[in-house]
Amino acid sequence: MKIGVFDSGYGGLTILEKIRLQLPEYDYLYLGDNARAPYGTRSYELIYHYTWQAVEYLFQQGCSLVILACNTASAKALRSIQQNDIPRINARMGDVEMVNCLGVIRPTVEVVSQMTQTGHIGVLATPGTVQSDSYPIEFSKQDENLVITQQACPMWVPLIESGEHQSEGADYFVKKYLSQLLEQDDQIDTIVLGCTHYPLLLPKIKKELAKTGIRVVAQGDLVAAKLDDYLHRHGEINGSLSRGGTCTYFTTESAEKFRENATLFLRQNIRAQHIELK
Ligand code: DGL
């Protein structure tokens, strides 16, 4: 069995890259629903519907564990999947934990809540993640005194999905959303990139924040560390996983377009296969 990594598009590659660095021995399937990205402005119903289609597809392809490497899907679909769909599948297998699906928000919050000195944290995310209030809710479970300020960045995912994240247009929108965040709270000392696409804008974000001393946190490394920990604690799933060190890529867009962009993002040559999600 394999580990599935899902995102609405290319963003999950930033998580996959770090997971494979930390856990290179496993076999992975990556699925980007690029044809239907971005998810960030879509309704709860649609995000859940699309995400479950993708997760089910990855289970059908031989994954026993799927990581939603997408904050929007983690915010809007994970709870329903964990409460309705996973128990249904595991019940068919005699109520043993044979499959599971994990998100990226809780692992991020657990680590980032320990990093701040001022207790003021900024979250940059898609409109869907911001509206869900998943970050403020999860942070308050860790420490109710933390002050969380969110800023939606609706243009960042479209810029990245269209390969424009190194353009001057991207400079403009990086400046715009960062200043909107910091205008809301000038005591922020830690900013979470609460969308897996955003690390592709990290050089621009860091440049913009260079003189502020604010720490910017991308999720890849900490999601990888939490996955490692999860696998140590879940013997049935860990034992079911094959260890061939491979990764296969699926996209709902054209395979060639995905290959070109993913090769650029991952700085390595990859092959992708087009699939339809129904
Ligand atoms: N990478 C997704 C996330 O982490 C982007 C969502 C989108 O498609 O808008 O939220």
PDB file of C-alpha atoms and ligand atoms in Angstrom:
ATOM      1  CA  MET A   1       0.000   0.000   0.000  1.00  0.00           C
ATOM      2  CA  LYS A   2       1.039   3.601  -0.629  1.00  0.00           C
ATOM      3  CA  ILE A   3       0.791   7.053   0.910  1.00  0.00           C
ATOM      4  CA  GLY A   4      -1.449   9.392  -1.070  1.00  0.00           C
ATOM      5  CA  VAL A   5      -0.838  13.143  -1.114  1.00  0.00           C
ATOM      6  CA  PHE A   6      -3.661  15.304  -2.398  1.00  0.00           C
ATOM      7  CA  ASP A   7      -3.990  18.975  -3.285  1.00  0.00           C
ATOM      8  CA  SER A   8      -6.264  21.060  -5.475  1.00  0.00           C
ATOM      9  CA  GLY A   9      -3.207  21.712  -7.651  1.00  0.00           C
ATOM     10  CA  TYR A  10       0.546  22.178  -7.402  1.00  0.00           C
ATOM     11  CA  GLY A  11       0.664  23.390  -3.786  1.00  0.00           C
ATOM     12  CA  GLY A  12       0.790  19.915  -2.272  1.00  0.00           C
ATOM     13  CA  LEU A  13       4.110  19.383  -4.042  1.00  0.00           C
ATOM     14  CA  THR A  14       5.679  21.657  -1.399  1.00  0.00           C
ATOM     15  CA  ILE A  15       4.493  19.188   1.252  1.00  0.00           C
ATOM     16  CA  LEU A  16       5.293  16.054  -0.752  1.00  0.00           C
ATOM     17  CA  GLU A  17       8.862  17.266  -1.283  1.00  0.00           C
ATOM     18  CA  LYS A  18       9.480  17.602   2.469  1.00  0.00           C
ATOM     19  CA  ILE A  19       7.709  14.337   3.291  1.00  0.00           C
ATOM     20  CA  ARG A  20       9.861  12.450   0.797  1.00  0.00           C
ATOM     21  CA  LEU A  21      13.020  14.031   2.186  1.00  0.00           C
ATOM     22  CA  GLN A  22      12.103  12.858   5.678  1.00  0.00           C
ATOM     23  CA  LEU A  23      10.483   9.541   4.733  1.00  0.00           C
ATOM     24  CA  PRO A  24      12.110   8.518   1.433  1.00  0.00           C
ATOM     25  CA  GLU A  25      11.534   4.788   1.780  1.00  0.00           C
ATOM     26  CA  TYR A  26       7.759   4.761   1.237  1.00  0.00           C
ATOM     27  CA  ASP A  27       5.853   4.685  -2.071  1.00  0.00           C
ATOM     28  CA  TYR A  28       3.748   7.773  -2.845  1.00  0.00           C
ATOM     29  CA  LEU A  29       0.906   8.764  -5.155  1.00  0.00           C
ATOM     30  CA  TYR A  30       0.383  12.484  -5.710  1.00  0.00           C
ATOM     31  CA  LEU A  31      -2.911  13.776  -7.059  1.00  0.00           C
ATOM     32  CA  GLY A  32      -3.453  17.388  -8.130  1.00  0.00           C
ATOM     33  CA  ASP A  33      -7.008  18.340  -9.078  1.00  0.00           C
ATOM     34  CA  ASN A  34      -5.554  21.101 -11.275  1.00  0.00           C
ATOM     35  CA  ALA A  35      -8.509  21.150 -13.659  1.00  0.00           C
ATOM     36  CA  ARG A  36     -10.764  22.308 -10.801  1.00  0.00           C
ATOM     37  CA  ALA A  37      -8.281  24.490  -8.867  1.00  0.00           C
ATOM     38  CA  PRO A  38      -8.497  26.841  -7.096  1.00  0.00           C
ATOM     39  CA  TYR A  39     -10.717  25.397  -4.378  1.00  0.00           C
ATOM     40  CA  GLY A  40     -10.255  28.412  -2.100  1.00  0.00           C
ATOM     41  CA  THR A  41     -13.293  30.346  -3.290  1.00  0.00           C
ATOM     42  CA  ARG A  42     -15.666  27.364  -3.583  1.00  0.00           C
ATOM     43  CA  SER A  43     -18.505  26.297  -1.271  1.00  0.00           C
ATOM     44  CA  TYR A  44     -18.163  23.770   1.546  1.00  0.00           C
ATOM     45  CA  GLU A  45     -20.355  21.251  -0.358  1.00  0.00           C
ATOM     46  CA  LEU A  46     -18.259  21.408  -3.501  1.00  0.00           C
ATOM     47  CA  ILE A  47     -14.919  21.255  -1.690  1.00  0.00           C
ATOM     48  CA  TYR A  48     -16.076  18.214   0.283  1.00  0.00           C
ATOM     49  CA  HIS A  49     -17.433  16.567  -2.876  1.00  0.00           C
ATOM     50  CA  TYR A  50     -14.229  17.166  -4.882  1.00  0.00           C
ATOM     51  CA  THR A  51     -11.942  16.212  -2.004  1.00  0.00           C
ATOM     52  CA  TRP A  52     -13.763  12.962  -1.255  1.00  0.00           C
ATOM     53  CA  GLN A  53     -13.671  12.021  -4.958  1.00  0.00           C
ATOM     54  CA  ALA A  54      -9.893  12.489  -4.875  1.00  0.00           C
ATOM     55  CA  VAL A  55      -9.357  10.643  -1.607  1.00  0.00           C
ATOM     56  CA  GLU A  56     -11.534   7.731  -2.753  1.00  0.00           C
ATOM     57  CA  TYR A  57      -9.577   7.596  -6.011  1.00  0.00           C
ATOM     58  CA  LEU A  58      -6.298   7.401  -4.081  1.00  0.00           C
ATOM     59  CA  PHE A  59      -7.682   4.591  -1.887  1.00  0.00           C
ATOM     60  CA  GLN A  60      -8.759   2.753  -5.057  1.00  0.00           C
ATOM     61  CA  GLN A  61      -5.220   3.127  -6.418  1.00  0.00           C
ATOM     62  CA  GLY A  62      -3.804   1.345  -3.383  1.00  0.00           C
ATOM     63  CA  CYS A  63      -3.260   4.045  -0.762  1.00  0.00           C
ATOM     64  CA  SER A  64      -4.015   3.218   2.860  1.00  0.00           C
ATOM     65  CA  LEU A  65      -3.194   6.708   4.097  1.00  0.00           C
ATOM     66  CA  VAL A  66      -4.021   9.987   2.366  1.00  0.00           C
ATOM     67  CA  ILE A  67      -2.617  13.361   3.404  1.00  0.00           C
ATOM     68  CA  LEU A  68      -4.758  16.330   2.456  1.00  0.00           C
ATOM     69  CA  ALA A  69      -1.809  18.557   1.557  1.00  0.00           C
ATOM     70  CA  CYS A  70      -4.285  21.383   1.128  1.00  0.00           C
ATOM     71  CA  ASN A  71      -5.450  23.701   3.890  1.00  0.00           C
ATOM     72  CA  THR A  72      -8.716  24.490   2.148  1.00  0.00           C
ATOM     73  CA  ALA A  73      -9.615  20.799   1.895  1.00  0.00           C
ATOM     74  CA  SER A  74      -8.366  20.225   5.455  1.00  0.00           C
ATOM     75  CA  ALA A  75     -10.544  23.102   6.685  1.00  0.00           C
ATOM     76  CA  LYS A  76     -13.665  22.235   4.750  1.00  0.00           C
ATOM     77  CA  ALA A  77     -13.666  18.497   4.033  1.00  0.00           C
ATOM     78  CA  LEU A  78     -11.451  16.655   6.524  1.00  0.00           C
ATOM     79  CA  ARG A  79     -13.937  16.504   9.375  1.00  0.00           C
ATOM     80  CA  SER A  80     -16.716  15.031   7.170  1.00  0.00           C
ATOM     81  CA  ILE A  81     -14.305  12.534   5.628  1.00  0.00           C
ATOM     82  CA  GLN A  82     -13.017  11.452   9.039  1.00  0.00           C
ATOM     83  CA  GLN A  83     -16.486  11.242  10.566  1.00  0.00           C
ATOM     84  CA  ASN A  84     -18.475   9.714   7.695  1.00  0.00           C
ATOM     85  CA  ASP A  85     -16.316   8.125   5.047  1.00  0.00           C
ATOM     86  CA  ILE A  86     -13.311   6.620   6.830  1.00  0.00           C
ATOM     87  CA  PRO A  87     -15.384   4.743   9.490  1.00  0.00           C
ATOM     88  CA  ARG A  88     -17.600   3.352   6.688  1.00  0.00           C
ATOM     89  CA  ILE A  89     -14.565   1.932   4.875  1.00  0.00           C
ATOM     90  CA  ASN A  90     -12.879   0.619   8.007  1.00  0.00           C
ATOM     91  CA  ALA A  91     -16.170  -1.010   9.131  1.00  0.00           C
ATOM     92  CA  ARG A  92     -16.171  -3.023   5.899  1.00  0.00           C
ATOM     93  CA  MET A  93     -12.738  -4.305   6.890  1.00  0.00           C
ATOM     94  CA  GLY A  94     -13.815  -5.492  10.339  1.00  0.00           C
ATOM     95  CA  ASP A  95     -13.325  -2.167  12.170  1.00  0.00           C
ATOM     96  CA  VAL A  96      -9.544  -2.310  12.032  1.00  0.00           C
ATOM     97  CA  GLU A  97      -7.850   0.984  11.129  1.00  0.00           C
ATOM     98  CA  MET A  98      -6.920   0.016   7.594  1.00  0.00           C
ATOM     99  CA  VAL A  99      -7.285   3.420   5.940  1.00  0.00           C
ATOM    100  CA  ASN A 100      -7.055   6.974   7.195  1.00  0.00           C
ATOM    101  CA  CYS A 101      -6.972  10.543   5.974  1.00  0.00           C
ATOM    102  CA  LEU A 102      -5.023  13.339   7.695  1.00  0.00           C
ATOM    103  CA  GLY A 103      -4.932  17.098   7.220  1.00  0.00           C
ATOM    104  CA  VAL A 104      -2.327  19.822   7.616  1.00  0.00           C
ATOM    105  CA  ILE A 105      -3.941  22.392   9.917  1.00  0.00           C
ATOM    106  CA  ARG A 106      -3.715  20.722  13.317  1.00  0.00           C
ATOM    107  CA  PRO A 107      -0.071  19.645  12.907  1.00  0.00           C
ATOM    108  CA  THR A 108       0.801  23.209  11.887  1.00  0.00           C
ATOM    109  CA  VAL A 109      -0.983  24.780  14.828  1.00  0.00           C
ATOM    110  CA  GLU A 110       0.584  22.388  17.356  1.00  0.00           C
ATOM    111  CA  VAL A 111       4.070  23.481  16.302  1.00  0.00           C
ATOM    112  CA  VAL A 112       3.486  27.175  15.570  1.00  0.00           C
ATOM    113  CA  SER A 113       1.727  27.888  18.867  1.00  0.00           C
ATOM    114  CA  GLN A 114       5.064  27.116  20.576  1.00  0.00           C
ATOM    115  CA  MET A 115       7.038  29.512  18.368  1.00  0.00           C
ATOM    116  CA  THR A 116       5.545  32.914  19.112  1.00  0.00           C
ATOM    117  CA  GLN A 117       7.006  35.251  21.733  1.00  0.00           C
ATOM    118  CA  THR A 118       4.368  37.999  21.523  1.00  0.00           C
ATOM    119  CA  GLY A 119       1.434  35.571  21.336  1.00  0.00           C
ATOM    120  CA  HIS A 120       0.298  37.332  18.151  1.00  0.00           C
ATOM    121  CA  ILE A 121       0.206  35.092  15.072  1.00  0.00           C
ATOM    122  CA  GLY A 122      -0.746  35.976  11.497  1.00  0.00           C
ATOM    123  CA  VAL A 123      -2.322  33.454   9.133  1.00  0.00           C
ATOM    124  CA  LEU A 124      -2.207  33.896   5.361  1.00  0.00           C
ATOM    125  CA  ALA A 125      -4.639  31.565   3.607  1.00  0.00           C
ATOM    126  CA  THR A 126      -7.271  31.168   0.916  1.00  0.00           C
ATOM    127  CA  PRO A 127     -10.695  32.807   1.400  1.00  0.00           C
ATOM    128  CA  GLY A 128     -12.171  29.354   2.130  1.00  0.00           C
ATOM    129  CA  THR A 129      -9.697  28.565   4.885  1.00  0.00           C
ATOM    130  CA  VAL A 130     -10.110  32.039   6.411  1.00  0.00           C
ATOM    131  CA  GLN A 131     -13.920  31.833   6.360  1.00  0.00           C
ATOM    132  CA  SER A 132     -13.864  28.417   8.027  1.00  0.00           C
ATOM    133  CA  ASP A 133     -12.017  29.913  11.037  1.00  0.00           C
ATOM    134  CA  SER A 134     -10.195  26.595  11.343  1.00  0.00           C
ATOM    135  CA  TYR A 135      -6.917  28.263  12.320  1.00  0.00           C
ATOM    136  CA  PRO A 136      -8.307  30.488  15.113  1.00  0.00           C
ATOM    137  CA  ILE A 137     -10.349  27.528  16.429  1.00  0.00           C
ATOM    138  CA  GLU A 138      -7.386  25.141  16.453  1.00  0.00           C
ATOM    139  CA  PHE A 139      -5.021  27.770  17.949  1.00  0.00           C
ATOM    140  CA  SER A 140      -7.487  28.506  20.759  1.00  0.00           C
ATOM    141  CA  LYS A 141      -7.478  24.782  21.634  1.00  0.00           C
ATOM    142  CA  GLN A 142      -3.710  25.048  22.165  1.00  0.00           C
ATOM    143  CA  ASP A 143      -3.771  28.354  24.067  1.00  0.00           C
ATOM    144  CA  GLU A 144      -6.825  30.573  24.377  1.00  0.00           C
ATOM    145  CA  ASN A 145      -4.675  33.680  24.942  1.00  0.00           C
ATOM    146  CA  LEU A 146      -3.133  33.591  21.485  1.00  0.00           C
ATOM    147  CA  VAL A 147      -4.224  36.444  19.215  1.00  0.00           C
ATOM    148  CA  ILE A 148      -4.791  35.180  15.674  1.00  0.00           C
ATOM    149  CA  THR A 149      -5.184  37.539  12.732  1.00  0.00           C
ATOM    150  CA  GLN A 150      -6.102  36.138   9.346  1.00  0.00           C
ATOM    151  CA  GLN A 151      -5.642  37.574   5.872  1.00  0.00           C
ATOM    152  CA  ALA A 152      -7.182  36.004   2.773  1.00  0.00           C
ATOM    153  CA  CYS A 153      -4.909  36.113  -0.294  1.00  0.00           C
ATOM    154  CA  PRO A 154      -7.290  35.243  -3.143  1.00  0.00           C
ATOM    155  CA  MET A 155      -4.819  36.073  -5.927  1.00  0.00           C
ATOM    156  CA  TRP A 156      -1.872  33.974  -4.779  1.00  0.00           C
ATOM    157  CA  VAL A 157      -3.111  30.499  -5.815  1.00  0.00           C
ATOM    158  CA  PRO A 158      -4.231  31.674  -9.288  1.00  0.00           C
ATOM    159  CA  LEU A 159      -0.797  33.324  -9.791  1.00  0.00           C
ATOM    160  CA  ILE A 160       0.985  30.090  -8.862  1.00  0.00           C
ATOM    161  CA  GLU A 161      -1.348  27.773 -10.819  1.00  0.00           C
ATOM    162  CA  SER A 162      -0.731  29.901 -13.901  1.00  0.00           C
ATOM    163  CA  GLY A 163       3.057  29.954 -13.393  1.00  0.00           C
ATOM    164  CA  GLU A 164       3.130  33.729 -12.701  1.00  0.00           C
ATOM    165  CA  HIS A 165       4.547  33.550  -9.179  1.00  0.00           C
ATOM    166  CA  GLN A 166       7.885  35.069 -10.186  1.00  0.00           C
ATOM    167  CA  SER A 167       6.354  37.981 -12.084  1.00  0.00           C
ATOM    168  CA  GLU A 168       6.060  41.651 -11.108  1.00  0.00           C
ATOM    169  CA  GLY A 169       2.340  41.085 -10.712  1.00  0.00           C
ATOM    170  CA  ALA A 170       3.170  38.642  -7.937  1.00  0.00           C
ATOM    171  CA  ASP A 171       5.318  41.339  -6.216  1.00  0.00           C
ATOM    172  CA  TYR A 172       2.311  43.613  -6.140  1.00  0.00           C
ATOM    173  CA  PHE A 173       0.007  41.031  -4.567  1.00  0.00           C
ATOM    174  CA  VAL A 174       2.638  39.850  -2.061  1.00  0.00           C
ATOM    175  CA  LYS A 175       3.047  43.434  -0.821  1.00  0.00           C
ATOM    176  CA  LYS A 176      -0.682  44.026  -0.792  1.00  0.00           C
ATOM    177  CA  TYR A 177      -1.722  41.069   1.395  1.00  0.00           C
ATOM    178  CA  LEU A 178       1.253  41.333   3.759  1.00  0.00           C
ATOM    179  CA  SER A 179       0.553  44.994   4.460  1.00  0.00           C
ATOM    180  CA  GLN A 180      -3.165  44.250   4.919  1.00  0.00           C
ATOM    181  CA  LEU A 181      -2.243  41.596   7.501  1.00  0.00           C
ATOM    182  CA  LEU A 182       0.234  43.751   9.409  1.00  0.00           C
ATOM    183  CA  GLU A 183      -2.117  46.761   9.402  1.00  0.00           C
ATOM    184  CA  GLN A 184      -4.561  44.651  11.405  1.00  0.00           C
ATOM    185  CA  ASP A 185      -2.029  43.763  14.136  1.00  0.00           C
ATOM    186  CA  ASP A 186       1.456  45.244  14.507  1.00  0.00           C
ATOM    187  CA  GLN A 187       2.466  42.811  17.272  1.00  0.00           C
ATOM    188  CA  ILE A 188       2.540  39.761  15.011  1.00  0.00           C
ATOM    189  CA  ASP A 189       5.904  37.990  15.313  1.00  0.00           C
ATOM    190  CA  THR A 190       5.053  34.764  13.468  1.00  0.00           C
ATOM    191  CA  ILE A 191       3.224  34.308  10.167  1.00  0.00           C
ATOM    192  CA  VAL A 192       1.892  30.930   9.038  1.00  0.00           C
ATOM    193  CA  LEU A 193       1.655  30.223   5.330  1.00  0.00           C
ATOM    194  CA  GLY A 194      -1.719  28.510   5.690  1.00  0.00           C
ATOM    195  CA  CYS A 195      -1.904  27.376   2.086  1.00  0.00           C
ATOM    196  CA  THR A 196       0.427  24.792   0.614  1.00  0.00           C
ATOM    197  CA  HIS A 197       0.852  26.828  -2.568  1.00  0.00           C
ATOM    198  CA  TYR A 198       2.350  29.795  -0.734  1.00  0.00           C
ATOM    199  CA  PRO A 199       5.902  28.442  -0.178  1.00  0.00           C
ATOM    200  CA  LEU A 200       6.368  29.036  -3.910  1.00  0.00           C
ATOM    201  CA  LEU A 201       6.122  32.753  -3.077  1.00  0.00           C
ATOM    202  CA  LEU A 202       8.461  32.437  -0.087  1.00  0.00           C
ATOM    203  CA  PRO A 203      11.427  34.333  -1.602  1.00  0.00           C
ATOM    204  CA  LYS A 204       9.170  37.327  -2.295  1.00  0.00           C
ATOM    205  CA  ILE A 205       7.459  37.081   1.108  1.00  0.00           C
ATOM    206  CA  LYS A 206      10.798  36.901   2.949  1.00  0.00           C
ATOM    207  CA  LYS A 207      12.158  39.842   0.974  1.00  0.00           C
ATOM    208  CA  GLU A 208       9.128  41.910   1.868  1.00  0.00           C
ATOM    209  CA  LEU A 209       9.417  41.037   5.583  1.00  0.00           C
ATOM    210  CA  ALA A 210      13.233  41.237   5.722  1.00  0.00           C
ATOM    211  CA  LYS A 211      13.414  44.289   7.991  1.00  0.00           C
ATOM    212  CA  THR A 212      10.593  43.291  10.357  1.00  0.00           C
ATOM    213  CA  GLY A 213      12.135  40.307  12.180  1.00  0.00           C
ATOM    214  CA  ILE A 214       8.859  38.425  11.668  1.00  0.00           C
ATOM    215  CA  ARG A 215       9.247  34.673  11.320  1.00  0.00           C
ATOM    216  CA  VAL A 216       7.479  33.010   8.381  1.00  0.00           C
ATOM    217  CA  VAL A 217       6.526  29.354   8.733  1.00  0.00           C
ATOM    218  CA  ALA A 218       5.872  27.031   5.803  1.00  0.00           C
ATOM    219  CA  GLN A 219       4.196  23.720   6.614  1.00  0.00           C
ATOM    220  CA  GLY A 220       6.237  21.108   4.737  1.00  0.00           C
ATOM    221  CA  ASP A 221       8.799  20.168   7.382  1.00  0.00           C
ATOM    222  CA  LEU A 222       6.398  20.114  10.260  1.00  0.00           C
ATOM    223  CA  VAL A 223       3.769  18.058   8.390  1.00  0.00           C
ATOM    224  CA  ALA A 224       6.532  15.584   7.488  1.00  0.00           C
ATOM    225  CA  ALA A 225       7.631  15.325  11.134  1.00  0.00           C
ATOM    226  CA  LYS A 226       4.040  14.781  12.305  1.00  0.00           C
ATOM    227  CA  LEU A 227       3.521  12.089   9.657  1.00  0.00           C
ATOM    228  CA  ASP A 228       6.652  10.305  10.845  1.00  0.00           C
ATOM    229  CA  ASP A 229       5.286  10.424  14.385  1.00  0.00           C
ATOM    230  CA  TYR A 230       1.845   9.192  13.209  1.00  0.00           C
ATOM    231  CA  LEU A 231       3.389   6.209  11.420  1.00  0.00           C
ATOM    232  CA  HIS A 232       5.292   5.231  14.561  1.00  0.00           C
ATOM    233  CA  ARG A 233       2.056   5.236  16.527  1.00  0.00           C
ATOM    234  CA  HIS A 234      -0.138   3.431  13.934  1.00  0.00           C
ATOM    235  CA  GLY A 235       1.322   0.002  13.355  1.00  0.00           C
ATOM    236  CA  GLU A 236      -1.508  -1.409  11.173  1.00  0.00           C
ATOM    237  CA  ILE A 237      -1.181   1.344   8.608  1.00  0.00           C
ATOM    238  CA  ASN A 238       2.602   1.566   8.802  1.00  0.00           C
ATOM    239  CA  GLY A 239       2.874  -2.196   8.412  1.00  0.00           C
ATOM    240  CA  SER A 240       0.668  -2.104   5.311  1.00  0.00           C
ATOM    241  CA  LEU A 241       2.900   0.407   3.485  1.00  0.00           C
ATOM    242  CA  SER A 242       5.306  -0.712   0.781  1.00  0.00           C
ATOM    243  CA  ARG A 243       8.827   0.653   0.759  1.00  0.00           C
ATOM    244  CA  GLY A 244      10.044   1.101  -2.791  1.00  0.00           C
ATOM    245  CA  GLY A 245      10.862   4.825  -2.673  1.00  0.00           C
ATOM    246  CA  THR A 246       8.676   5.589  -5.726  1.00  0.00           C
ATOM    247  CA  CYS A 247       6.318   8.453  -6.506  1.00  0.00           C
ATOM    248  CA  THR A 248       3.612   8.494  -9.172  1.00  0.00           C
ATOM    249  CA  TYR A 249       1.840  11.721 -10.178  1.00  0.00           C
ATOM    250  CA  PHE A 250      -1.782  12.094 -11.267  1.00  0.00           C
ATOM    251  CA  THR A 251      -3.504  15.246 -12.448  1.00  0.00           C
ATOM    252  CA  THR A 252      -6.982  16.106 -13.672  1.00  0.00           C
ATOM    253  CA  GLU A 253      -5.360  18.647 -16.056  1.00  0.00           C
ATOM    254  CA  SER A 254      -3.268  17.767 -19.080  1.00  0.00           C
ATOM    255  CA  ALA A 255      -0.363  15.505 -18.111  1.00  0.00           C
ATOM    256  CA  GLU A 256       2.053  17.589 -20.154  1.00  0.00           C
ATOM    257  CA  LYS A 257       1.099  20.868 -18.485  1.00  0.00           C
ATOM    258  CA  PHE A 258       1.393  19.266 -15.047  1.00  0.00           C
ATOM    259  CA  ARG A 259       4.756  17.745 -15.930  1.00  0.00           C
ATOM    260  CA  GLU A 260       6.144  21.099 -17.054  1.00  0.00           C
ATOM    261  CA  ASN A 261       5.040  23.018 -13.965  1.00  0.00           C
ATOM    262  CA  ALA A 262       5.742  20.279 -11.423  1.00  0.00           C
ATOM    263  CA  THR A 263       9.206  19.768 -12.886  1.00  0.00           C
ATOM    264  CA  LEU A 264       9.808  23.485 -12.315  1.00  0.00           C
ATOM    265  CA  PHE A 265       8.433  23.480  -8.761  1.00  0.00           C
ATOM    266  CA  LEU A 266      10.232  20.300  -7.685  1.00  0.00           C
ATOM    267  CA  ARG A 267      13.401  21.037  -9.661  1.00  0.00           C
ATOM    268  CA  GLN A 268      13.383  17.443 -10.919  1.00  0.00           C
ATOM    269  CA  ASN A 269      12.016  15.711 -13.956  1.00  0.00           C
ATOM    270  CA  ILE A 270       8.716  13.986 -13.297  1.00  0.00           C
ATOM    271  CA  ARG A 271       6.109  12.149 -15.356  1.00  0.00           C
ATOM    272  CA  ALA A 272       2.405  12.588 -14.802  1.00  0.00           C
ATOM    273  CA  GLN A 273      -0.733  10.757 -15.808  1.00  0.00           C
ATOM    274  CA  HIS A 274      -4.037  12.420 -16.639  1.00  0.00           C
ATOM    275  CA  ILE A 275      -7.082  11.086 -14.770  1.00  0.00           C
ATOM    276  CA  GLU A 276     -10.774  11.974 -14.518  1.00  0.00           C
ATOM    277  CA  LEU A 277     -12.419  12.235 -11.119  1.00  0.00           C
ATOM    278  CA  LYS A 278     -16.048  11.123 -11.088  1.00  0.00           C
TER     279      LYS A 278
HETATM  280  N1  DGL B   1      -3.004  24.449  -1.633  1.00  0.00           N
HETATM  281  C1  DGL B   1      -4.359  24.781  -1.258  1.00  0.00           C
HETATM  282  C2  DGL B   1      -4.388  25.148   0.218  1.00  0.00           C
HETATM  283  O1  DGL B   1      -3.473  24.763   0.951  1.00  0.00           O
HETATM  284  C3  DGL B   1      -4.898  25.794  -2.216  1.00  0.00           C
HETATM  285  C4  DGL B   1      -6.331  25.849  -2.250  1.00  0.00           C
HETATM  286  C5  DGL B   1      -6.943  26.371  -3.517  1.00  0.00           C
HETATM  287  O2  DGL B   1      -7.018  25.593  -4.475  1.00  0.00           O
HETATM  288  O3  DGL B   1      -7.411  27.509  -3.492  1.00  0.00           O
HETATM  289  O4  DGL B   1      -5.307  25.786   0.709  1.00  0.00           O
END
